[in-house]
Tab-separated table of C-alpha atoms and ligand atoms in Angstrom:
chain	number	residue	atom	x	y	z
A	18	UNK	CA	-49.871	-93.347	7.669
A	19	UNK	CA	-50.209	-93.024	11.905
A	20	UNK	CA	-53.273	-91.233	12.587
A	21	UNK	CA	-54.066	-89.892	16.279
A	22	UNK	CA	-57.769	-89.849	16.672
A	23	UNK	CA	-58.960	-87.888	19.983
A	24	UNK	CA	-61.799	-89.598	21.427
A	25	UNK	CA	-63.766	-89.692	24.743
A	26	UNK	CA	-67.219	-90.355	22.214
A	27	UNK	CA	-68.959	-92.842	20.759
A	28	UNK	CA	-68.376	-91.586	17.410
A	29	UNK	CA	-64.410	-91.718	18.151
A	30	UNK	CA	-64.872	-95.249	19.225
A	31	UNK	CA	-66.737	-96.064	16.032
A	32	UNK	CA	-64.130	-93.903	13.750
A	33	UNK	CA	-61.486	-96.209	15.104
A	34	UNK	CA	-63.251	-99.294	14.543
A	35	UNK	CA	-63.866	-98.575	10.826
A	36	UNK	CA	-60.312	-97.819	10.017
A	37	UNK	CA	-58.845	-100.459	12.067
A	38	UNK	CA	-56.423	-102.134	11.132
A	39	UNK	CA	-56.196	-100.871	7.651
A	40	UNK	CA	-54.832	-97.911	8.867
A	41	UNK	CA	-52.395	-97.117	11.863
A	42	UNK	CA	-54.533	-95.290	14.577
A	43	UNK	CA	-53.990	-94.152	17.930
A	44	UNK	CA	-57.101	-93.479	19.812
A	45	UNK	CA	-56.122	-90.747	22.634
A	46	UNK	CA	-58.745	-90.342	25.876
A	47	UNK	CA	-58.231	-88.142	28.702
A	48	UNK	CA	-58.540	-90.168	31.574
A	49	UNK	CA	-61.410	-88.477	33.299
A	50	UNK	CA	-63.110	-91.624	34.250
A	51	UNK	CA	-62.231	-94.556	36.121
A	52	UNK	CA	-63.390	-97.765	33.500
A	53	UNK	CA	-63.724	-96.106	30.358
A	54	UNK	CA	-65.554	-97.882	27.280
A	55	UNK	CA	-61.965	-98.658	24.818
A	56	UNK	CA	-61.917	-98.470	21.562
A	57	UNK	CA	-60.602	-101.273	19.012
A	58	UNK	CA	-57.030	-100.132	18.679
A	59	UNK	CA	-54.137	-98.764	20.300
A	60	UNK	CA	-54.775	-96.299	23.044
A	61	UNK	CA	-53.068	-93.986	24.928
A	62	UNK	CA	-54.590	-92.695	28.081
A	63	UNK	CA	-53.784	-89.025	29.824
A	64	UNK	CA	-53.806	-85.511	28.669
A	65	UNK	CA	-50.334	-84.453	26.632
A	66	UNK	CA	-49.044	-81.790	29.122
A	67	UNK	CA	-50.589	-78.673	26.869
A	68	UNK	CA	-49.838	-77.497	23.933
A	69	UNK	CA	-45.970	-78.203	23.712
A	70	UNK	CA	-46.392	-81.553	25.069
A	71	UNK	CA	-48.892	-82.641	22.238
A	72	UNK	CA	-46.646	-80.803	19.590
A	73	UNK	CA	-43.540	-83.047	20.652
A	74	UNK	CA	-45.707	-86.396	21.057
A	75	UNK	CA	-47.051	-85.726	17.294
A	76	UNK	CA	-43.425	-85.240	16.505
A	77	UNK	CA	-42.073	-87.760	18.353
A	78	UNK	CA	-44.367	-90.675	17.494
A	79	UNK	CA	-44.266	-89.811	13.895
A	80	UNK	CA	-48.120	-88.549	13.346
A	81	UNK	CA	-49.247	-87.853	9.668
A	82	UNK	CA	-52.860	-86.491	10.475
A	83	UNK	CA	-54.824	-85.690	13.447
A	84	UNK	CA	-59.106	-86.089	13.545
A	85	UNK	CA	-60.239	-85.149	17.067
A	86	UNK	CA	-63.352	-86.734	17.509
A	87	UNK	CA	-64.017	-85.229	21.148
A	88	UNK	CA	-66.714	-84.097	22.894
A	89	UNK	CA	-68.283	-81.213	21.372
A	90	UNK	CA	-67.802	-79.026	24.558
A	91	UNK	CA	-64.221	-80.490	25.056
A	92	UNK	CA	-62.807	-77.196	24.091
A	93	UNK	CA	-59.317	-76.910	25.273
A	94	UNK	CA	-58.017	-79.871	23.613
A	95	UNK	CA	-60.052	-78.904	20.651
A	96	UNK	CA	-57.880	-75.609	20.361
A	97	UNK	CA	-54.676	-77.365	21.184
A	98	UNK	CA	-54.944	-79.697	18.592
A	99	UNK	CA	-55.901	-77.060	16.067
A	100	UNK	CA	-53.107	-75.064	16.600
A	101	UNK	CA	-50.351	-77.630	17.121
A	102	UNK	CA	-51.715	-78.905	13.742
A	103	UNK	CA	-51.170	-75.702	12.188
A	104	UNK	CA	-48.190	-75.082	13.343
A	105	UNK	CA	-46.607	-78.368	12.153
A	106	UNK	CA	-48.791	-78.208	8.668
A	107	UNK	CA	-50.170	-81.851	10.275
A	108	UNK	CA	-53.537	-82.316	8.875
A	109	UNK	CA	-56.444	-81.860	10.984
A	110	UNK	CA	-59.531	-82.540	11.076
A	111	UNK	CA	-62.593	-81.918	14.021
A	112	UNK	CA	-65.755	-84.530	13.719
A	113	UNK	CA	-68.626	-82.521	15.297
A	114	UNK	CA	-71.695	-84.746	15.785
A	115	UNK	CA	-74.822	-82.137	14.472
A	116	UNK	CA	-76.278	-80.173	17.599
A	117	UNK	CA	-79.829	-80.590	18.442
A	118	UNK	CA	-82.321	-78.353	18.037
A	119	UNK	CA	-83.020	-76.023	20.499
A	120	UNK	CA	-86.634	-75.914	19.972
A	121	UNK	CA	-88.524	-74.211	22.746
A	122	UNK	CA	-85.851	-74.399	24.734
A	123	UNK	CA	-84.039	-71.301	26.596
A	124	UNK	CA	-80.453	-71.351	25.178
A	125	UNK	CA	-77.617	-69.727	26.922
A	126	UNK	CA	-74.098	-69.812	26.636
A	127	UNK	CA	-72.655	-70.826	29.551
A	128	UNK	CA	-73.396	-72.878	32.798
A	129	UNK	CA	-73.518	-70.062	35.090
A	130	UNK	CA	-76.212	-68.280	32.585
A	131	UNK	CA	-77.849	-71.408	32.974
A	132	UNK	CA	-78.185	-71.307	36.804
A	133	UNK	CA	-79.373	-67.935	36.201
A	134	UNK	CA	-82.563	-68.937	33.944
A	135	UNK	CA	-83.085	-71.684	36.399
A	136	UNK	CA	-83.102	-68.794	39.545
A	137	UNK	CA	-84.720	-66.662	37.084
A	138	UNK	CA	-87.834	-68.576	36.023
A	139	UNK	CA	-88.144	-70.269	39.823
A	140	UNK	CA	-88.222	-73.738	38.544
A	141	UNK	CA	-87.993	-75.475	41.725
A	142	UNK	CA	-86.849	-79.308	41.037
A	143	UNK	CA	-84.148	-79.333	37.906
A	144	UNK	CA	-83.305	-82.242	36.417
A	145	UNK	CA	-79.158	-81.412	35.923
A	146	UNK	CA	-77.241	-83.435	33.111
A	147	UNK	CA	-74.664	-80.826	32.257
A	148	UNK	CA	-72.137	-83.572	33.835
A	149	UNK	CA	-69.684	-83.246	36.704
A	150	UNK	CA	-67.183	-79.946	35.999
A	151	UNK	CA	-71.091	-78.712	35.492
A	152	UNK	CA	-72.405	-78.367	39.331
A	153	UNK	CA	-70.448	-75.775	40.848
A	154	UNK	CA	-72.622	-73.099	38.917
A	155	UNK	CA	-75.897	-73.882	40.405
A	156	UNK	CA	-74.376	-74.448	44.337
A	157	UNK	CA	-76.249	-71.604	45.221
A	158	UNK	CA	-79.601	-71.569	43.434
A	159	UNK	CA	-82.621	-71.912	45.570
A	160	UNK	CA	-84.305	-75.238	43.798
A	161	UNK	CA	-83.775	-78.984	44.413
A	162	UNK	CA	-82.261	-81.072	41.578
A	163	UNK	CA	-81.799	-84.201	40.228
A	164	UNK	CA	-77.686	-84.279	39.303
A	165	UNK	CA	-76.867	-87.291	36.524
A	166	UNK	CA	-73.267	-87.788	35.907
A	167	UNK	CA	-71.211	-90.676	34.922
A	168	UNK	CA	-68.558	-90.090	37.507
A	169	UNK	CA	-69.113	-88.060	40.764
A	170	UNK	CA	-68.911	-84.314	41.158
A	171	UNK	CA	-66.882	-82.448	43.647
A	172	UNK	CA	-69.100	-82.362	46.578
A	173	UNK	CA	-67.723	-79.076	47.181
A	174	UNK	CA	-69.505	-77.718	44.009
A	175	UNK	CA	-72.825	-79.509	44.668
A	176	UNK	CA	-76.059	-77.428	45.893
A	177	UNK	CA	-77.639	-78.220	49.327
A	178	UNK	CA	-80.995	-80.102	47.910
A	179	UNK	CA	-79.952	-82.661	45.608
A	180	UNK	CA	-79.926	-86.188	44.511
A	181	UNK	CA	-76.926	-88.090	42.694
A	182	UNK	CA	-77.743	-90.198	40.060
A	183	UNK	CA	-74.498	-91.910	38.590
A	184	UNK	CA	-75.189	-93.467	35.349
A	185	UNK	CA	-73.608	-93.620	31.879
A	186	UNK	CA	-75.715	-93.643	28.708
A	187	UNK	CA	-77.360	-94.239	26.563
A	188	UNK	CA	-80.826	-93.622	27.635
A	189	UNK	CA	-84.386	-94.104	26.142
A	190	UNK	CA	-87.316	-92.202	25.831
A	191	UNK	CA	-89.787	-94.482	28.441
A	192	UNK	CA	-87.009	-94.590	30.811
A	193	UNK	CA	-86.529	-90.486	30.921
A	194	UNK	CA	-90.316	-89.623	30.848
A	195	UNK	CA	-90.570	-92.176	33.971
A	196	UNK	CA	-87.395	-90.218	35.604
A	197	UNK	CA	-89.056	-86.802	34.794
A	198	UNK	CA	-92.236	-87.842	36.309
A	199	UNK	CA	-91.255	-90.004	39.579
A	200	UNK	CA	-89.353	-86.336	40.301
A	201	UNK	CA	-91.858	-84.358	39.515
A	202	UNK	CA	-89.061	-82.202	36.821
A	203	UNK	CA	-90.128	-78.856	35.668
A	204	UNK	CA	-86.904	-77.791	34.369
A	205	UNK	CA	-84.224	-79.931	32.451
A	206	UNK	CA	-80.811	-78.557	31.749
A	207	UNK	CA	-78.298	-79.788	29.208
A	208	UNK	CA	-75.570	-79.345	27.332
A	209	UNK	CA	-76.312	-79.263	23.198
A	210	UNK	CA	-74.135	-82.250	22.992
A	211	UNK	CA	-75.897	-83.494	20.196
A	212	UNK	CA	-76.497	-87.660	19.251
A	213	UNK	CA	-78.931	-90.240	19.822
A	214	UNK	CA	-77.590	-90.795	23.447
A	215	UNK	CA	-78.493	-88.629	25.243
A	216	UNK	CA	-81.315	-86.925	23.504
A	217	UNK	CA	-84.681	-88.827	24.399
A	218	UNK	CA	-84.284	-86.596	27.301
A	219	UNK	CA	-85.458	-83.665	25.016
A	220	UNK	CA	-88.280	-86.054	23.687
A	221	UNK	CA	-89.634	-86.912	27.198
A	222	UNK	CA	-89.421	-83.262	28.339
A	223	UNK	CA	-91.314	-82.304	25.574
A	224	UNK	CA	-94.058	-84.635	26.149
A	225	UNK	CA	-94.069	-83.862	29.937
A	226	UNK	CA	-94.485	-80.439	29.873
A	227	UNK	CA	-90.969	-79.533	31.185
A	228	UNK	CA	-88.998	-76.711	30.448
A	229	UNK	CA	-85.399	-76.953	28.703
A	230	UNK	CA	-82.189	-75.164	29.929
A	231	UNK	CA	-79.902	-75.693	27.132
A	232	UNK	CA	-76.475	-74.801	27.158
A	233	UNK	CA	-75.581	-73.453	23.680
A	234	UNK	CA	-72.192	-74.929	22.104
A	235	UNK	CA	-68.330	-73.506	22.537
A	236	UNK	CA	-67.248	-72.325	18.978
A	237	UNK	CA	-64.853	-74.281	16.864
A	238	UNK	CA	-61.434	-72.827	16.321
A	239	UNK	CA	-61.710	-70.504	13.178
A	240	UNK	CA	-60.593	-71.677	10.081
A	241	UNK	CA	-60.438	-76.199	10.828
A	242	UNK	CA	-62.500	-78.216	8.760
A	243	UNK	CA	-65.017	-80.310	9.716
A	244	UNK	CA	-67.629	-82.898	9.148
A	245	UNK	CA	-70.203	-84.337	10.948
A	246	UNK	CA	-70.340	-87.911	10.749
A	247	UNK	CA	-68.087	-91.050	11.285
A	248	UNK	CA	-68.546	-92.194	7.147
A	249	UNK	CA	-67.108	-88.606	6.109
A	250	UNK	CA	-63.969	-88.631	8.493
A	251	UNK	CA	-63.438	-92.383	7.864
A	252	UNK	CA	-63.158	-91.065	3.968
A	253	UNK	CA	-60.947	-88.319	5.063
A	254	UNK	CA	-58.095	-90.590	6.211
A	255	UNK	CA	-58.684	-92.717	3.559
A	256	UNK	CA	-58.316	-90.535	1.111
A	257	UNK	CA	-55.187	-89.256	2.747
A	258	UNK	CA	-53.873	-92.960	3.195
A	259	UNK	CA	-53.927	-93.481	-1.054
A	260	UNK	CA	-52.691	-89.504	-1.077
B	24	NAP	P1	-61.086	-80.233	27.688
B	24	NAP	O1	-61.555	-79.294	28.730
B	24	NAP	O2	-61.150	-79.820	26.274
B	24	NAP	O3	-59.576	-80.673	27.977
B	24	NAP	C1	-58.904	-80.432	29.194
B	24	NAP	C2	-57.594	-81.171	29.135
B	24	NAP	O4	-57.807	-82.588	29.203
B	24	NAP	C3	-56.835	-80.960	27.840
B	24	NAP	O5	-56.097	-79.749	27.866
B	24	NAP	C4	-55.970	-82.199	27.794
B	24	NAP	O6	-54.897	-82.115	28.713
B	24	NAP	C5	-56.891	-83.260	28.343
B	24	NAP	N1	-57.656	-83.968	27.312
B	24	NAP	C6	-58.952	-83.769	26.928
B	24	NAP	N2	-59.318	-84.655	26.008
B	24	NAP	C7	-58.248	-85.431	25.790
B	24	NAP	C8	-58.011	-86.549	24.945
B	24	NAP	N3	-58.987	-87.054	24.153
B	24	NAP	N4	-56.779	-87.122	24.961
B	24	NAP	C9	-55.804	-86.622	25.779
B	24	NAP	N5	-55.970	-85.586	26.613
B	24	NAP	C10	-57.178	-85.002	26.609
B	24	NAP	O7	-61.854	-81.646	27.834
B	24	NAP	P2	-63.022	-82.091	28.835
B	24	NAP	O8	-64.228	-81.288	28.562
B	24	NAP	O9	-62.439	-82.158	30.219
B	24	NAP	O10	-63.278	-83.571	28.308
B	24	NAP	C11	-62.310	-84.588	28.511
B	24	NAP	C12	-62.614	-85.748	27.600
B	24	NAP	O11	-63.893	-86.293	27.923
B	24	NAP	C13	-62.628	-85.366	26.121
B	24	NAP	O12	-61.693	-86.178	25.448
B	24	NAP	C14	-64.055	-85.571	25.665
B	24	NAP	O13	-64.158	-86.159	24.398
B	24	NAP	C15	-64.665	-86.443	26.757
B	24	NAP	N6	-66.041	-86.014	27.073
B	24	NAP	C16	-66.266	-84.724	27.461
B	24	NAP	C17	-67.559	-84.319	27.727
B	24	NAP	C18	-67.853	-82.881	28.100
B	24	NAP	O14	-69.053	-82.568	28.319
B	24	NAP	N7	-66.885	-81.994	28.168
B	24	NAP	C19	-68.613	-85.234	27.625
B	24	NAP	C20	-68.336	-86.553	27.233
B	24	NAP	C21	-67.048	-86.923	26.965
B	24	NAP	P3	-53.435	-81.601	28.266
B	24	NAP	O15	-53.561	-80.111	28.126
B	24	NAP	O16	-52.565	-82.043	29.383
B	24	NAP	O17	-53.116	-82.262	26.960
């Protein structure tokens, strides 16, 4: 049983630590920054050259069930892999960490509708954590923000009136309510990545008074099953190992 398990996440890291060694895994990771944190395991690093690249590399390396564990607004590869897998009648699975509640929040559906509520409600100093592909939407809205990303952006896509904060989490509640307030926040926008990483962020806006931004989910490819923690996908293979 060879299992590729598509990663990038915590959870993926933590899949492939509960089935290793018992079962034959292959964590996969894009590649998208510079010193990323491995996983126990084999890993391959890179993306597969699209669609027909990952359909020969399943064929090629002999793959007998796929769980892509990636980011839940890594969408491309989450499509690939769901069709590929269809196509070859390779098991599939997607583990989707629960999404947070939106609250009070304003949810919209993309970045640039984002940068629109942000020009829209004239928050004026934005506290920006929807990571570095993220920036180029708010270039050209009038505020000053705060930019957190784990590697940095394009400066090209950056507004004027910013400061870069690289850092990689996971965060806690004291230290974002003490970021929020030394910058004197009034708007926080985010992804709804979901997980107890990122998401005393929420908690400490809450408490300060600071309005939300949150960027509502990309929808799963129809029809792929899912569950939404490490325990139920560990089970998954499992049960397809004694299958
Ligand atoms: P994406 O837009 O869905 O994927 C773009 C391309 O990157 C894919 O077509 C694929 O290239 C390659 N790729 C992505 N994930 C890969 C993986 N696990 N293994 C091999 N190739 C992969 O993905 P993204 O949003 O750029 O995210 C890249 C990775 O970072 C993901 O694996 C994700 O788990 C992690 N991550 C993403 C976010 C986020 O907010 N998007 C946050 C934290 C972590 P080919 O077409 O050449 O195969």
């Amino acid at each position: 049983m060879k299992v590729l398990l598509l990663g990038g996440t915590g959870e993926a890291r933590a899949l492939a630590a509960a089935l290793h060694p018992q079962v034959e895994v292959i964590s996969s990771l894009a590649g998208r920054v510079p010193d990323p944190a491995l996983p126990v395991g084999p890993v391959r690093i890179g993306g597969f050259g699209g669609v027909d690249g990952m359909r020969q590399w399943l064929v090629a390396e002999g793959v007998d069930a796929v769980v892509d564990a990636t980011h839940p607004f890594a969408a491309t590869i989450t499509a690939h892999a769901a069709q590929v897998c269809t196509e070859l009648g390779v098991p599939h699975l997607v583990l989707a960490r629960p999404a947070w509640a939106s609250g009070s929040a304003i949810v919209v559906g993309s970045d640039t509708e984002a940068a629109e509520a942000v020009a829209k409600n004239g928050y004026s100093r934005v506290f920006l954590t929807t990571g570095r592909s993220g920036t180029r939407a708010f270039k050209d809205v009038d505020a000053w923000f705060l930019i957190r990303a784990v590697t940095p952006p394009d400066p090209d896509t950056l507004p004027v009136d910013h400061q870069l904060l690289l850092s990689r989490g996971p965060y806690d509640y004291d230290g974002e309510l003490a970021l929020l307030r030394d910058h004197r926040i009034d708007a926080l926008v985010t992804k709804n990545s979901g997980g107890a990483m990122t998401e005393p962020k929420l908690r400490a806006a809450e408490s300060a008074g600071v309005a939300v931004v949150m960027v509502d989910r990309p929808p799963l490819p129809s029809g792929v099953q899912t569950v939404t923690t490490v325990e139920e996908a560990a089970g998954w293979v499992k049960a397809k190992t004694a299958g």
